[in-house]
Short mmCIF file of C-alpha atoms and ligand atoms in Angstrom, two decimals:
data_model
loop_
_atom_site.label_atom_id
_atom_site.label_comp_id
_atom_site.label_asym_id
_atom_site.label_seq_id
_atom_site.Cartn_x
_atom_site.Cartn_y
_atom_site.Cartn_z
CA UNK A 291 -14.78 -5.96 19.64
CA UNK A 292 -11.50 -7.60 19.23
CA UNK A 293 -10.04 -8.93 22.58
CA UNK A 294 -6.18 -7.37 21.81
CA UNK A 295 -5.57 -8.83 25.82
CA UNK A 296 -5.90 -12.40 24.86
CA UNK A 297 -4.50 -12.50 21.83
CA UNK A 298 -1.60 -10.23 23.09
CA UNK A 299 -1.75 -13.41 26.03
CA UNK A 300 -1.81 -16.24 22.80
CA UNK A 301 0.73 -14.73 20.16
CA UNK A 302 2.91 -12.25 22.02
CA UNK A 303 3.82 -8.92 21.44
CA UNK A 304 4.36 -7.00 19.55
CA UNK A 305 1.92 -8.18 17.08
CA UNK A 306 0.02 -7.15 13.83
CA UNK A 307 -3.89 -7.74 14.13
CA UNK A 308 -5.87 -7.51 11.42
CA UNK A 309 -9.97 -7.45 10.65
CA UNK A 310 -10.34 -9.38 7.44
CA UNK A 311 -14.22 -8.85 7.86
CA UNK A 312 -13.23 -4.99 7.43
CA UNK A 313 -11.20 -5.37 4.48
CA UNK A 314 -14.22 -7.61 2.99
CA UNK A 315 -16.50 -4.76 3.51
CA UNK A 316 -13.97 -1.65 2.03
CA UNK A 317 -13.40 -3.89 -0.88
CA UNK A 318 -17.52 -4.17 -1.17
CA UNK A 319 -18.39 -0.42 -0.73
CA UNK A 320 -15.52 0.04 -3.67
CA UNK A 321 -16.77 -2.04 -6.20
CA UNK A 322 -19.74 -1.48 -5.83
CA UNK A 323 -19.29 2.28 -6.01
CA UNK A 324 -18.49 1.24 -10.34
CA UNK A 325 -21.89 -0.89 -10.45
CA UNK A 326 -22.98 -0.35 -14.02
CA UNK A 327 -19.37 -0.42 -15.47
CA UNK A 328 -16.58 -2.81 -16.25
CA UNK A 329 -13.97 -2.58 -13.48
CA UNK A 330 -10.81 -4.22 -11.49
CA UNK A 331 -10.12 -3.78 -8.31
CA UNK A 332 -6.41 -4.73 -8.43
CA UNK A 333 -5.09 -4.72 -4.43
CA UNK A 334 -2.06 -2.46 -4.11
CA UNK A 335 -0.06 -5.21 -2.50
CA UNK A 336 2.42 -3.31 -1.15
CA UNK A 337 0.09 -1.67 1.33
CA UNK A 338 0.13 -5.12 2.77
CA UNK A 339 1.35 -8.01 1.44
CA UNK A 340 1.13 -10.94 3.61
CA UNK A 341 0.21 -13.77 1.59
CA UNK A 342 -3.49 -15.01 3.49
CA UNK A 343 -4.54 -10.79 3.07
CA UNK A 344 -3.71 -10.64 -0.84
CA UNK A 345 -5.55 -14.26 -0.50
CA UNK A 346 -8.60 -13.12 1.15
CA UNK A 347 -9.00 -10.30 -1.67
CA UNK A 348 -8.34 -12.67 -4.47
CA UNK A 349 -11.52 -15.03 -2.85
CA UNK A 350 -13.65 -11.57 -3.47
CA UNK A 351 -12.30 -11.24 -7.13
CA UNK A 352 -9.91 -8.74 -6.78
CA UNK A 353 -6.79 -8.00 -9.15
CA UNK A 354 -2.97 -7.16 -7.61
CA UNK A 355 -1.18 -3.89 -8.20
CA UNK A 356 2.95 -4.79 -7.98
CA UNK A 357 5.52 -3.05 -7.96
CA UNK A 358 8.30 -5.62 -7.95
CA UNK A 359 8.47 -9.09 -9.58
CA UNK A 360 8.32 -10.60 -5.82
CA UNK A 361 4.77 -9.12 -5.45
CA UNK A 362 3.96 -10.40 -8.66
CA UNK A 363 4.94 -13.82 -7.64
CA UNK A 364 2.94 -13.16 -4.39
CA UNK A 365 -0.09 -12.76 -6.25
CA UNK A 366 0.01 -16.08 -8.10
CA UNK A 367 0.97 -17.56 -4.93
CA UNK A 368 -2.51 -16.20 -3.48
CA UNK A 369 -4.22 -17.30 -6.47
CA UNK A 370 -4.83 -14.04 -8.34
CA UNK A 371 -5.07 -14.65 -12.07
CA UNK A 372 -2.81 -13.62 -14.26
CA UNK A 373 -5.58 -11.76 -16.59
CA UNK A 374 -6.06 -9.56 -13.20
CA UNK A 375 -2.14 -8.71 -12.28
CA UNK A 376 -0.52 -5.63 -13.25
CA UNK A 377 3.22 -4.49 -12.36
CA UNK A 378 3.85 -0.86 -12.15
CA UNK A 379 7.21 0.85 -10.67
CA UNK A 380 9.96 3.19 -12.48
CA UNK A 381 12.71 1.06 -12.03
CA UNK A 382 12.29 -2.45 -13.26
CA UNK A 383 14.98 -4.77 -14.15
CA UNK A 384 15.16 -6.93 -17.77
CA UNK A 385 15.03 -9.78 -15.54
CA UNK A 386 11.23 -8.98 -14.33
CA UNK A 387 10.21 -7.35 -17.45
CA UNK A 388 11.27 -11.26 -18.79
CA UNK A 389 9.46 -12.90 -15.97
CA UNK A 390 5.95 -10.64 -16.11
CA UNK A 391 6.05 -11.40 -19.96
CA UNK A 392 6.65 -14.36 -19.66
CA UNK A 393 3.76 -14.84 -16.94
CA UNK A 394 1.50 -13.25 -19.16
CA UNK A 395 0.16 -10.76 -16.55
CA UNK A 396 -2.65 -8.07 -17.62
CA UNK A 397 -0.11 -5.36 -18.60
CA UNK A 398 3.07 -3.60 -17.35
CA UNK A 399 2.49 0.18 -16.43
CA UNK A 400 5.98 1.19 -18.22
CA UNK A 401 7.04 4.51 -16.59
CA UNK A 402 9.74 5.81 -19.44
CA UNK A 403 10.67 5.45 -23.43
CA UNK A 404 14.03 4.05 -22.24
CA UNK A 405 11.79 1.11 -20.36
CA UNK A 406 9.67 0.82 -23.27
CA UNK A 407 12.69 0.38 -25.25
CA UNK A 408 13.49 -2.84 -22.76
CA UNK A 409 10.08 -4.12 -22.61
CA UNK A 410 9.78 -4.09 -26.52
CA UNK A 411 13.19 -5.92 -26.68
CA UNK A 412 12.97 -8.82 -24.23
CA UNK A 413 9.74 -9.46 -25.79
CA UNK A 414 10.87 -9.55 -28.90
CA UNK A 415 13.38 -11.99 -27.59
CA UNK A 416 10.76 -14.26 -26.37
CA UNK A 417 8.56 -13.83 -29.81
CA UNK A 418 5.83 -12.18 -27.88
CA UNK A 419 3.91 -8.86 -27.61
CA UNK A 420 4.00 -7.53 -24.18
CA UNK A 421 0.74 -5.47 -23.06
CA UNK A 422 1.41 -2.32 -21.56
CA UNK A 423 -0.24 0.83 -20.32
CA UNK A 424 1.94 4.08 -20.06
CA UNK A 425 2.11 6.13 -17.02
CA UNK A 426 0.95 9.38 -17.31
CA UNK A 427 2.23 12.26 -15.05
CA UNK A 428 -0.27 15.09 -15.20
CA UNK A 429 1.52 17.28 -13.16
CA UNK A 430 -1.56 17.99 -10.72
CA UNK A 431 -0.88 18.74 -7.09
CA UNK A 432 -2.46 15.82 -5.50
CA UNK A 433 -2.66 17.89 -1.84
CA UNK A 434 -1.24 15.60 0.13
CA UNK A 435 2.23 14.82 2.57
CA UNK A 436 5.08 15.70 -0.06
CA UNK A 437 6.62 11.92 0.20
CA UNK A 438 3.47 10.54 -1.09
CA UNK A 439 2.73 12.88 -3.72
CA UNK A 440 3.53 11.52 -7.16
CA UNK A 441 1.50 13.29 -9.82
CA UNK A 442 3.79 16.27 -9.99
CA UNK A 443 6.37 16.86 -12.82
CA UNK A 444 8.82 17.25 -10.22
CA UNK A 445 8.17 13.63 -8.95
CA UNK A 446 9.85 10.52 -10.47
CA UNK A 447 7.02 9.16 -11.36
CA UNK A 448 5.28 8.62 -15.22
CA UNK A 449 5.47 10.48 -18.10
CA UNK A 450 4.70 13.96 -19.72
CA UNK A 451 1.63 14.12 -22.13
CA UNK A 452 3.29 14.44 -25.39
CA UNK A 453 5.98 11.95 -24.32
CA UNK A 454 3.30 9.64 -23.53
CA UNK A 455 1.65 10.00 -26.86
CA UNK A 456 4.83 9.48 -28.62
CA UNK A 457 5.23 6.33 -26.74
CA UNK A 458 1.83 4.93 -27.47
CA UNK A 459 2.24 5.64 -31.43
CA UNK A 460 5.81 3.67 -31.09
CA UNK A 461 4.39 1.17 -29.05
CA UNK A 462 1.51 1.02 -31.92
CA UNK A 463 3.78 0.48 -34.53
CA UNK A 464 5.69 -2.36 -32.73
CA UNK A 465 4.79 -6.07 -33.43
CA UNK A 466 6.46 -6.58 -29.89
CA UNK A 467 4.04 -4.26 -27.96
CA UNK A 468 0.28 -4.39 -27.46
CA UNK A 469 -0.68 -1.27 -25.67
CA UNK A 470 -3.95 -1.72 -23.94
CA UNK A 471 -4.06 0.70 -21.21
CA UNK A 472 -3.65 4.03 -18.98
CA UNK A 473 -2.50 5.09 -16.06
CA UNK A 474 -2.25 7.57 -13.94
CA UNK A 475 -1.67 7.67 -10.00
CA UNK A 476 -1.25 11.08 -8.52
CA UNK A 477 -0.76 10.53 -4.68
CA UNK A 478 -1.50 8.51 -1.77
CA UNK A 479 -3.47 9.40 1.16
CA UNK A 480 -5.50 11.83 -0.94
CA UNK A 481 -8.24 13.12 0.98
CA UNK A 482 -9.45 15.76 -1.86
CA UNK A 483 -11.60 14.51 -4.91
CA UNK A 484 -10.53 17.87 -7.53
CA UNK A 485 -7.08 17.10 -8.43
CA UNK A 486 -8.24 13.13 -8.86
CA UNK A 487 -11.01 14.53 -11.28
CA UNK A 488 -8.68 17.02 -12.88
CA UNK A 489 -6.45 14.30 -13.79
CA UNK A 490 -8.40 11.57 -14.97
CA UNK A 491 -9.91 14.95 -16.93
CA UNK A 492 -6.73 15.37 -18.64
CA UNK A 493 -5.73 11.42 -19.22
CA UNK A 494 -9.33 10.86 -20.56
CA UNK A 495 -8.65 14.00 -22.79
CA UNK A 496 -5.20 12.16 -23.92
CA UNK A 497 -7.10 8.82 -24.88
CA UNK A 498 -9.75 10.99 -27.08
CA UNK A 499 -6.54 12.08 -28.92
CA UNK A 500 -5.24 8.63 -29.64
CA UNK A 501 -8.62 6.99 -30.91
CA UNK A 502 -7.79 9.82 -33.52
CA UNK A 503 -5.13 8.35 -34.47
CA UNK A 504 -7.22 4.52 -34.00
CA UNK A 505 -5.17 3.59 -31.11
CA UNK A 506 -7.64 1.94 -29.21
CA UNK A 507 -7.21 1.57 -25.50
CA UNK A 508 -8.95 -0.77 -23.12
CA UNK A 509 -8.51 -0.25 -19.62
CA UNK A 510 -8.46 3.49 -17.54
CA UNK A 511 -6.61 2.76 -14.58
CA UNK A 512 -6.86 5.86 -12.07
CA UNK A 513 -4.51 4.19 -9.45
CA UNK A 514 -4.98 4.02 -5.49
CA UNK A 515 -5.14 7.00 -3.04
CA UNK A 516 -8.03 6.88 -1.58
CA UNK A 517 -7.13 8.83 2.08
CA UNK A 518 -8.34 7.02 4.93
CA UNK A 519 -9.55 8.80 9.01
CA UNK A 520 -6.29 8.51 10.67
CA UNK A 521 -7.62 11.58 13.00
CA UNK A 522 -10.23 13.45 11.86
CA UNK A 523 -9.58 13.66 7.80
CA UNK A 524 -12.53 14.44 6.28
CA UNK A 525 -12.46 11.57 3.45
CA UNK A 526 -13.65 10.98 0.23
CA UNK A 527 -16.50 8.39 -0.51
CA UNK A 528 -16.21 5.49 -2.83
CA UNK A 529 -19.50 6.30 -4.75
CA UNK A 530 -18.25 10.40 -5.16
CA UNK A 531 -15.23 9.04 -6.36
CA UNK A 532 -16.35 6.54 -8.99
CA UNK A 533 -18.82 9.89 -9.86
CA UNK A 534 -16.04 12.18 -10.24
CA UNK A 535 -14.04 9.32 -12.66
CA UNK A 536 -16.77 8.15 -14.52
CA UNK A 537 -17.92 11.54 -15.77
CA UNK A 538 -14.82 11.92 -17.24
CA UNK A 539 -15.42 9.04 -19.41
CA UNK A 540 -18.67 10.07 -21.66
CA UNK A 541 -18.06 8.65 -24.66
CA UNK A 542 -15.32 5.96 -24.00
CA UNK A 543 -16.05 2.34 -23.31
CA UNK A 544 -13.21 1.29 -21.07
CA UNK A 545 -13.14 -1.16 -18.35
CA UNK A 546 -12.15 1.23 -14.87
CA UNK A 547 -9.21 -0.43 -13.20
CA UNK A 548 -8.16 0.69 -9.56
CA UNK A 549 -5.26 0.14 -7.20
CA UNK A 550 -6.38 0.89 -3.40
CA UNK A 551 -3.78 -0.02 -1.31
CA UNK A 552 -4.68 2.01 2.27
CA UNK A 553 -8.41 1.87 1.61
CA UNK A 554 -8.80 -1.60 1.83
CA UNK A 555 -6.53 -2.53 4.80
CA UNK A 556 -5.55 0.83 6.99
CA UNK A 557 -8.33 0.63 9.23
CA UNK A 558 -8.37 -2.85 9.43
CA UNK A 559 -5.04 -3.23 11.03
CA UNK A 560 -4.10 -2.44 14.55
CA UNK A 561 -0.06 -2.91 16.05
CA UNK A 562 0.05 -4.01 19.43
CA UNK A 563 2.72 -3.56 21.65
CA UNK A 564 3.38 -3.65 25.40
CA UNK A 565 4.16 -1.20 28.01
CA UNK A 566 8.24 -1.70 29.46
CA UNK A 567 8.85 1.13 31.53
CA UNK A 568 7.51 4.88 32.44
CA UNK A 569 10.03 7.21 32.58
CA UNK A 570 10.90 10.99 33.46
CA UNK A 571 13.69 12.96 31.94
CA UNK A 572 13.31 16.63 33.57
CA UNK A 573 9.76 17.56 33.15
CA UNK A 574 9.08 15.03 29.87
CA UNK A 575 7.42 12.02 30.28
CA UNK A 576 8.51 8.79 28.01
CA UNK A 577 6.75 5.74 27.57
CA UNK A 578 9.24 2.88 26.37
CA UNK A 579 6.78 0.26 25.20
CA UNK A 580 8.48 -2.85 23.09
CA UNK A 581 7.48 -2.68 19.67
CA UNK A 582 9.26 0.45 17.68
CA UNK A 583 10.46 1.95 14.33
CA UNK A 584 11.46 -1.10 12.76
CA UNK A 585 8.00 -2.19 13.48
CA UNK A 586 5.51 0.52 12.02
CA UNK A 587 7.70 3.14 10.94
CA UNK A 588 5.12 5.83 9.47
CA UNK A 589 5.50 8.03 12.58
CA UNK A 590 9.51 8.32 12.27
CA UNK A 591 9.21 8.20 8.67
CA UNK A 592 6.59 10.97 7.96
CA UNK A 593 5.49 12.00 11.28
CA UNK A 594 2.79 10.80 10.88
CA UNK A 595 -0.55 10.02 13.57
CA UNK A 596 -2.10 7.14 14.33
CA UNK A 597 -4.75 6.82 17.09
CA UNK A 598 -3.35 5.09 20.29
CA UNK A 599 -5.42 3.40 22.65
CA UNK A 600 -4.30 2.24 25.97
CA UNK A 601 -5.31 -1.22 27.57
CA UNK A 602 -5.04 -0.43 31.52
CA UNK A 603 -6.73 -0.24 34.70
CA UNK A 604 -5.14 2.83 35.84
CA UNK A 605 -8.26 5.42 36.32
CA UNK A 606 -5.94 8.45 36.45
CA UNK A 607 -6.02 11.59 34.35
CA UNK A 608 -4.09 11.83 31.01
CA UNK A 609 -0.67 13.57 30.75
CA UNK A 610 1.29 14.13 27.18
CA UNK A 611 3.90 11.41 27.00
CA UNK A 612 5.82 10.49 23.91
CA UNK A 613 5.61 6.51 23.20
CA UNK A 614 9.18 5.54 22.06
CA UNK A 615 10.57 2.11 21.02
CA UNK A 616 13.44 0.20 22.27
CA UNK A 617 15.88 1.14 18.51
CA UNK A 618 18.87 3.31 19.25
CA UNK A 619 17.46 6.12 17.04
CA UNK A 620 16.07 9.37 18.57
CA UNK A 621 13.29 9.54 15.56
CA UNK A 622 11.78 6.18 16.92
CA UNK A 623 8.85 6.80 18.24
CA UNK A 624 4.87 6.24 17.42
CA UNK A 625 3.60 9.57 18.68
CA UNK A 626 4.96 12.62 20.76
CA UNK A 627 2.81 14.51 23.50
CA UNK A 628 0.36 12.20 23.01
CA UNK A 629 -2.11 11.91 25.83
CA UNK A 630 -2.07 8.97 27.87
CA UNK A 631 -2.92 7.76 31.75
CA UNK A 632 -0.42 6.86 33.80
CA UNK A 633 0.61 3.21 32.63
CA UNK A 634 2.24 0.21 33.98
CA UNK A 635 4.43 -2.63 33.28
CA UNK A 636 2.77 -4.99 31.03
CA UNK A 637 0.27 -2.51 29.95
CA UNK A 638 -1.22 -2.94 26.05
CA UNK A 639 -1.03 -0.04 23.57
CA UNK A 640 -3.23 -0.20 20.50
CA UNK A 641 -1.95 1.61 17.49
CA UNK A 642 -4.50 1.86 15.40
CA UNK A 643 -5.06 2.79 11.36
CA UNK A 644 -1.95 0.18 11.01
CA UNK A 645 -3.06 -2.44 8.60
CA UNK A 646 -1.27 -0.43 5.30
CA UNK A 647 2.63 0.48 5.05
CA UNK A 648 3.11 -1.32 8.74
CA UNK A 649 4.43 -4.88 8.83
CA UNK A 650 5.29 -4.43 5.13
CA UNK A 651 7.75 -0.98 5.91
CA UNK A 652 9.42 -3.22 8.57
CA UNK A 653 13.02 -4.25 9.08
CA UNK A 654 15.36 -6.25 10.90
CA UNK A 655 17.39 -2.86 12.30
CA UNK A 656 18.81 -3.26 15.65
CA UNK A 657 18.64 -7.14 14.79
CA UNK A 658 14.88 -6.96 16.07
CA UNK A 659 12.81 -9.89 14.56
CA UNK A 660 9.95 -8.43 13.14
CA UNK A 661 6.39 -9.15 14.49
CA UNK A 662 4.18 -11.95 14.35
CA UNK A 663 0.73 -11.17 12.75
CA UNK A 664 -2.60 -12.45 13.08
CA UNK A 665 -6.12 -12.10 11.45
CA UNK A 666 -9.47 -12.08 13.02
CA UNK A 667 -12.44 -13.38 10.90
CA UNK A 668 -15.98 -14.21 11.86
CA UNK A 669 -14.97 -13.57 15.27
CA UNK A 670 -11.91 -16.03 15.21
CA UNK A 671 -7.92 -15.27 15.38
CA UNK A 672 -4.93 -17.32 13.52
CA UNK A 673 -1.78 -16.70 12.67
CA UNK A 674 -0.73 -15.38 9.64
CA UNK A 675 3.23 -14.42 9.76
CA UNK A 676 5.16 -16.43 12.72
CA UNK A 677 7.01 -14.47 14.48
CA UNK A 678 10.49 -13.87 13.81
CA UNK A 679 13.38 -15.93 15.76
CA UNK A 680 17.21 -14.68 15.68
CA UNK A 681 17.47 -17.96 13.78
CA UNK A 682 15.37 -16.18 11.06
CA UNK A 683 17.69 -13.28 10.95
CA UNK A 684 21.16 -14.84 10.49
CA UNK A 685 20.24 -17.56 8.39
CA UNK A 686 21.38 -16.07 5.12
CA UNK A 687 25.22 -15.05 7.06
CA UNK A 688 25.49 -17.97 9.39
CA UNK A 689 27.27 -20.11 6.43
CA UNK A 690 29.80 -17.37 5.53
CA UNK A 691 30.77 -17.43 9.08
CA UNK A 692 35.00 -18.61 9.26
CA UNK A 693 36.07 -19.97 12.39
N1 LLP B 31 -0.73 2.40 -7.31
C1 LLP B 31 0.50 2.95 -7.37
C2 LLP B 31 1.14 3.08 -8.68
C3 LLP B 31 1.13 3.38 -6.21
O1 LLP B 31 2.33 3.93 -6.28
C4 LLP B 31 0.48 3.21 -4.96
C5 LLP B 31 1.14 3.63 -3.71
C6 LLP B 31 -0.79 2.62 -4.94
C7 LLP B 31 -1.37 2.25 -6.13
C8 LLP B 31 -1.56 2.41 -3.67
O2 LLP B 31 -1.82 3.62 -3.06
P1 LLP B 31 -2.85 3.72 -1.83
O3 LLP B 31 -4.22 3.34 -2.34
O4 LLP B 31 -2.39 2.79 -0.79
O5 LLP B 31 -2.76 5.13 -1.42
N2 LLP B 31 4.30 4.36 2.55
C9 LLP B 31 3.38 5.43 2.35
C10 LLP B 31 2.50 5.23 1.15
C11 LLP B 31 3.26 5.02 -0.14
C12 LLP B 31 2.35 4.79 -1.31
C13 LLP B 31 3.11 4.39 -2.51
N3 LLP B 31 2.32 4.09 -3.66
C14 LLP B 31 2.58 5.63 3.63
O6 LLP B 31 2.81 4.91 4.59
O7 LLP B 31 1.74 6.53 3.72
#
């Protein structure tokens, strides 16, 4: 039991908490689900990316999924190897294409023939070849909240089939490029195992067509989106899910490489924030509590639920009240008609399920400094993020100021 009250008392609010000894075991039950065959957990670090969480994976052997050069440099930072660091994303710039090269990461996930075209260049440029792994898009419908969805032709994301196979027989060709893997990622949040088996089905198919053609490839890497209980999903287990990707394989000796992001840290995250005032317009009830949008933003963003749990002595019944933030936006809030006692001043809510795409899909809006954030392991807290001061914010403008 984590005592949110004292270290609500010790760090302030609003504040990140977060159960390392949780993420230890989600990151167990995974790999172990692939006993019996080569595999990398590489940590989606954008699910969460503070610096002592991508460090407490990397001490259990874990890889990093980036999607920016500044999560690549993260993961070195953490002390993740460069033999276990990937960097994925449709829109990267010569400048990190140089940089990941030149850091000799695993591979880069290129996403297009135009960014093969770069990746080939600058690495001819540095007299290198660059691994790479090509993004497939399979076009399955991953079942999941439209804005997470990525496996669909109609997404940004990847490459068609035959584009990809054009791209590996270039890439083949090309002293500059060593392809060594693929990848697919369909969706996030995905709660259903079919469309994950249909498309590692079709990718699998895809690499049985290029050994054809003796272009060998190393590594299968199925992406992240493993769904989490926010409510009452029904989810899908690690060991069904290895099942369903692994029997896709027969045949092919490839190392599985995955990128959970949600799985390992969703449930081990909670967002704390404290009760301001109760209030009535007309016959709704509000809750302004200080923490809000720019803090954990999911709700606004995709409406979506997280569990709330409210710290107070009040023995009353519950009533629906939407919990709203202090940001000048009507769309900030954490949940609407949710039910709730009556609360007072001073009163902790715990948001729960907020460990993945919280602190990280912060801002600054509203000139809010965004949250301090702590971790709990073996039973004891410390700070991991200080929170931030208005100092913090204007640093970067306070020397342009003129008199
Ligand atoms: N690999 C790739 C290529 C990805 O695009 C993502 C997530 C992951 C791995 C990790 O996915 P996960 O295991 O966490 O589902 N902000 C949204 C989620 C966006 C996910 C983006 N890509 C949310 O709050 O639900």
């Amino acid at each position: 039991m984590i005592d949110f009250k004292a270290l609500a008392q010790k760090y302030g609010t609003p504040l990140y908490v977060y159960d390392f000894d949780y993420m230890t075991a989600q990151y167990e039950e995974l790999k172990s689900a692939f006993r019996g065959r080569k595999s990398i957990i590489a940590y989606a670090v954008k699910a969460n990316s503070n610096l002592s969480v991508v460090k407490h994976f990397a001490k259990m052997g874990s890889g990093a999924d980036c999607v920016s050069i500044g999560e690549v440099r993260r993961a070195f930072l953490a002390g993740i190897p460069a033999y276990k660091i990937i960097f994925s994303g449709v829109g990267k710039s010569d400048d990190e294409i140089r940089e990941a090269i030149e850091r000799d990461i695993l591979y880069i996930n290129v996403e297009s023939e135009a960014e093969l075209g770069r990746v080939e260049l600058i690495a001819k440029e540095l007299g290198k070849a660059a691994r790479i792994s090509i993004r497939v898009n399979p076009n399955i419908d991953p079942k999941t909240h439209p804005y997470i969805s990525t496996g669909l032709h109609d997404n940004k994301f990847g490459v068609d089939l035959g584009t990809a196979k054009r791209m590996y027989i270039k890439a083949n060709n090309s002293e500059n490029l060593d392809p060594v893997g693929i990848h697919f990622h369909i969706g996030s949040q995905l709660t259903e195992l079919e469309p994950i088996r249909e498309a590692a089905v079709i990718v699998a198919d895809l690499v049985r067509s290029l050994e054809a053609l003796d272009i060998e490839l190393k590594f299968f890497d199925v992406g992240g989106g493993l769904g989490i209980k926010y409510k009452d999903e029904e989810t899908i287990k690690p060991y069904d899910y290895a099942q369903a990707i692994l029997s896709t394989l027969t045949g092919l000796d490839m190392t599985i490489l995955c990128e959970p992001g949600r799985f390992l840290t969703a449930n081990a995250g909670y967002f704390v924030t404290k009760v301001l005032y109760e209030k009535q317009n007309g016959e709704k009830r509000f809750v302004v509590v200080d923490g809000a949008m720019n803090d954990l933003l999911r709700p606004s963003l995709y409406n979506a639920y997280h569990e709330i749990e409210a710290l107070t002595q009040t023995q009353e019944e519950t009533r629906p009240v939407d919990i709203v933030g202090p940001v000048c936006e009507s769309g900030d809030f954490f949940a609407k008609d949710y039910p709730l006692p009556p609360l007072n001043h001073n009163d902790l809510l715990v948001i729960k399920s907020a460990g993945a795409y919280g602190f990280g899909m912060g801002s600054n809006y509203n000139t809010r400094g965004r949250a301090a954030e702590v971790a709990i392991e073996n039973g004891k807290d410390r700070l991991i993020r200080k929170r931030e001061s208005f100092d913090d914010l204007i640093a970067l403008e306070q020397e342009f100021l003129e008199d």
